[in-house]
Amino acid sequence: IVPISKYPIELTDDEMVACRSCAKSRDESAIKYQQRTDLTASPETPFKTLVGVMSELAVHKHFGVPYTYPFEYQKDRPDLSNGIEVKGTLYRAGHLILNAHNNQTAPFVSTVCNIGEQTVLLNGWRDAVDCRLDKYWRAPNDGKIPACKRESWWIPQSDLHDMKSLRERLVLA
């Protein structure tokens, strides 16, 4: 297996201020319209939306596409205008994790955020259809480490494709 390149994206102080503002607004919107119920689910949760916004911005920057900081939480809105979805984590060795409710046809980009360093590492990507394989399936109490909270597909970073191939494949709007 040939390791893929990972792409570090640095965020400016102004971008971080905008990310924090956007994340706060999205959380308030999600609570107001009862679109999210997982805002107190885990220690990572207080940063969940911020990680999502930082990750979206980083992928937009990677592709040279302007980011508009969508301030309302919209469950069905793709993270990029061309249908790319982004999944971020705070964990350096984190997996790309897809749940049953995630888009079933989109390519998903995996990122690792370091809030203090204001950086996002683009780990790679994989099509949702190629993520939904039995070998990636996890369930609570299945004995696998790390344990998971709900049924989902866990794709290790070693099974992701290089971001270059996604750039080559897509025509950005």
Short mmCIF file of C-alpha atoms in Angstrom, two decimals:
data_model
loop_
_atom_site.label_atom_id
_atom_site.label_comp_id
_atom_site.label_asym_id
_atom_site.label_seq_id
_atom_site.Cartn_x
_atom_site.Cartn_y
_atom_site.Cartn_z
CA ILE A 1 0.00 0.00 0.00
CA VAL A 2 1.36 3.38 -1.02
CA PRO A 3 0.68 6.10 1.58
CA ILE A 4 -1.32 9.01 0.26
CA SER A 5 -0.32 12.63 0.58
CA LYS A 6 -2.00 14.63 3.30
CA TYR A 7 -2.66 18.30 2.82
CA PRO A 8 -2.30 20.73 5.74
CA ILE A 9 -4.44 23.86 5.46
CA GLU A 10 -3.68 26.80 7.74
CA LEU A 11 -6.52 29.07 8.78
CA THR A 12 -5.96 32.75 9.52
CA ASP A 13 -7.08 34.47 12.72
CA ASP A 14 -9.91 36.17 10.77
CA GLU A 15 -11.01 32.82 9.31
CA MET A 16 -11.08 31.29 12.81
CA VAL A 17 -13.21 34.17 14.12
CA ALA A 18 -15.61 33.62 11.20
CA CYS A 19 -15.61 29.83 11.82
CA ARG A 20 -16.44 30.30 15.51
CA SER A 21 -19.23 32.74 14.70
CA CYS A 22 -20.66 30.44 12.04
CA ALA A 23 -20.49 27.41 14.36
CA LYS A 24 -22.24 29.29 17.17
CA SER A 25 -24.99 30.43 14.82
CA ARG A 26 -25.46 26.91 13.41
CA ASP A 27 -25.77 25.42 16.89
CA GLU A 28 -28.34 28.06 17.85
CA SER A 29 -30.27 27.41 14.62
CA ALA A 30 -30.18 23.64 15.17
CA ILE A 31 -31.54 24.02 18.69
CA LYS A 32 -34.17 26.55 17.64
CA TYR A 33 -35.51 24.36 14.86
CA GLN A 34 -34.84 21.09 16.74
CA GLN A 35 -32.70 19.77 13.90
CA ARG A 36 -29.96 18.34 16.12
CA THR A 37 -30.25 16.46 19.36
CA ASP A 38 -26.61 15.37 19.72
CA LEU A 39 -25.16 18.63 21.02
CA THR A 40 -24.33 17.14 24.43
CA ALA A 41 -23.44 13.62 23.37
CA SER A 42 -19.66 13.44 23.99
CA PRO A 43 -16.59 15.38 25.14
CA GLU A 44 -15.89 16.22 21.47
CA THR A 45 -19.38 17.68 21.07
CA PRO A 46 -18.70 21.28 22.19
CA PHE A 47 -16.35 21.51 19.20
CA LYS A 48 -18.35 19.35 16.77
CA THR A 49 -19.84 22.21 14.78
CA LEU A 50 -16.60 24.24 14.86
CA VAL A 51 -14.70 21.22 13.52
CA GLY A 52 -17.32 20.91 10.77
CA VAL A 53 -17.04 24.57 9.75
CA MET A 54 -13.23 24.52 9.86
CA SER A 55 -13.22 21.36 7.75
CA GLU A 56 -15.61 22.79 5.17
CA LEU A 57 -13.52 25.97 4.90
CA ALA A 58 -10.30 23.97 4.50
CA VAL A 59 -11.72 21.85 1.67
CA HIS A 60 -13.04 24.97 -0.05
CA LYS A 61 -9.57 26.56 0.26
CA HIS A 62 -7.94 23.40 -1.11
CA PHE A 63 -10.11 23.54 -4.21
CA GLY A 64 -9.88 27.34 -4.55
CA VAL A 65 -13.64 27.77 -4.07
CA PRO A 66 -14.97 30.72 -2.02
CA TYR A 67 -16.62 29.76 1.27
CA THR A 68 -19.76 31.62 2.34
CA TYR A 69 -19.94 30.44 5.99
CA PRO A 70 -23.56 29.19 5.89
CA PHE A 71 -24.92 30.33 9.26
CA GLU A 72 -27.99 28.09 9.44
CA TYR A 73 -27.76 24.39 10.12
CA GLN A 74 -29.15 22.62 7.06
CA LYS A 75 -29.10 18.86 7.27
CA ASP A 76 -29.60 18.32 3.54
CA ARG A 77 -27.15 20.97 2.31
CA PRO A 78 -23.98 19.49 0.76
CA ASP A 79 -20.79 20.87 2.26
CA LEU A 80 -19.52 21.95 -1.17
CA SER A 81 -21.74 23.15 -3.99
CA ASN A 82 -20.75 20.21 -6.19
CA GLY A 83 -21.99 17.64 -3.68
CA ILE A 84 -18.80 16.88 -1.77
CA GLU A 85 -19.39 16.09 1.89
CA VAL A 86 -16.80 16.71 4.61
CA LYS A 87 -16.28 14.80 7.86
CA GLY A 88 -13.93 16.21 10.46
CA THR A 89 -12.53 15.03 13.76
CA LEU A 90 -10.19 16.23 16.49
CA TYR A 91 -8.42 12.85 16.60
CA ARG A 92 -5.19 12.61 14.61
CA ALA A 93 -5.68 8.91 13.82
CA GLY A 94 -9.44 9.38 13.39
CA HIS A 95 -11.44 7.36 10.92
CA LEU A 96 -13.82 8.64 8.28
CA ILE A 97 -17.14 7.72 9.92
CA LEU A 98 -20.38 7.50 7.96
CA ASN A 99 -23.80 6.93 9.47
CA ALA A 100 -26.91 5.52 7.80
CA HIS A 101 -28.42 9.01 7.40
CA ASN A 102 -25.40 10.39 5.49
CA ASN A 103 -25.60 11.01 1.75
CA GLN A 104 -25.32 7.64 0.03
CA THR A 105 -23.78 8.77 -3.27
CA ALA A 106 -21.43 11.66 -2.44
CA PRO A 107 -17.68 11.64 -2.11
CA PHE A 108 -16.64 12.26 1.52
CA VAL A 109 -13.45 14.08 2.51
CA SER A 110 -11.86 13.19 5.86
CA THR A 111 -10.13 15.89 7.91
CA VAL A 112 -8.38 16.28 11.25
CA CYS A 113 -8.68 19.67 12.94
CA ASN A 114 -6.30 21.23 15.42
CA ILE A 115 -8.24 24.16 16.84
CA GLY A 116 -5.33 25.59 18.86
CA GLU A 117 -2.95 25.50 15.90
CA GLN A 118 -5.69 26.70 13.52
CA THR A 119 -4.91 23.94 11.04
CA VAL A 120 -6.90 21.31 9.19
CA LEU A 121 -5.27 18.24 7.70
CA LEU A 122 -7.01 16.85 4.64
CA ASN A 123 -6.51 13.08 4.97
CA GLY A 124 -8.13 11.97 1.74
CA TRP A 125 -11.52 10.99 0.40
CA ARG A 126 -13.72 8.07 -0.53
CA ASP A 127 -17.08 7.65 -2.27
CA ALA A 128 -19.93 6.83 0.12
CA VAL A 129 -20.80 3.70 -1.83
CA ASP A 130 -17.24 2.43 -1.30
CA CYS A 131 -17.47 3.21 2.42
CA ARG A 132 -20.60 1.16 3.02
CA LEU A 133 -18.83 -2.18 2.99
CA ASP A 134 -19.16 -4.95 5.56
CA LYS A 135 -15.48 -4.72 6.47
CA TYR A 136 -15.99 -1.14 7.71
CA TRP A 137 -19.25 -1.79 9.61
CA ARG A 138 -19.18 -1.15 13.35
CA ALA A 139 -21.80 -1.51 16.05
CA PRO A 140 -21.87 -0.69 19.77
CA ASN A 141 -20.49 -3.53 21.89
CA ASP A 142 -18.98 -5.32 18.88
CA GLY A 143 -15.66 -5.63 20.72
CA LYS A 144 -13.73 -3.50 18.23
CA ILE A 145 -11.41 -0.76 19.44
CA PRO A 146 -12.12 2.09 19.67
CA ALA A 147 -15.71 1.48 20.70
CA CYS A 148 -18.47 3.24 18.80
CA LYS A 149 -21.70 4.80 20.06
CA ARG A 150 -23.96 3.87 17.16
CA GLU A 151 -23.97 1.68 14.09
CA SER A 152 -21.76 3.21 11.42
CA TRP A 153 -19.03 2.58 8.90
CA TRP A 154 -15.46 3.35 10.06
CA ILE A 155 -12.97 3.82 7.23
CA PRO A 156 -9.30 4.02 8.29
CA GLN A 157 -7.17 6.78 6.82
CA SER A 158 -5.04 4.14 5.09
CA ASP A 159 -8.06 3.24 2.89
CA LEU A 160 -8.68 6.79 1.65
CA HIS A 161 -7.80 8.13 -1.79
CA ASP A 162 -5.42 11.03 -2.35
CA MET A 163 -7.09 14.44 -2.70
CA LYS A 164 -5.41 14.85 -6.11
CA SER A 165 -7.67 12.17 -7.59
CA LEU A 166 -10.79 13.96 -6.31
CA ARG A 167 -9.61 17.22 -7.86
CA GLU A 168 -9.05 15.43 -11.16
CA ARG A 169 -12.47 13.79 -11.03
CA LEU A 170 -14.58 16.82 -10.23
CA VAL A 171 -15.59 19.82 -12.21
CA LEU A 172 -16.05 22.47 -9.56
CA ALA A 173 -19.02 24.75 -9.92
#
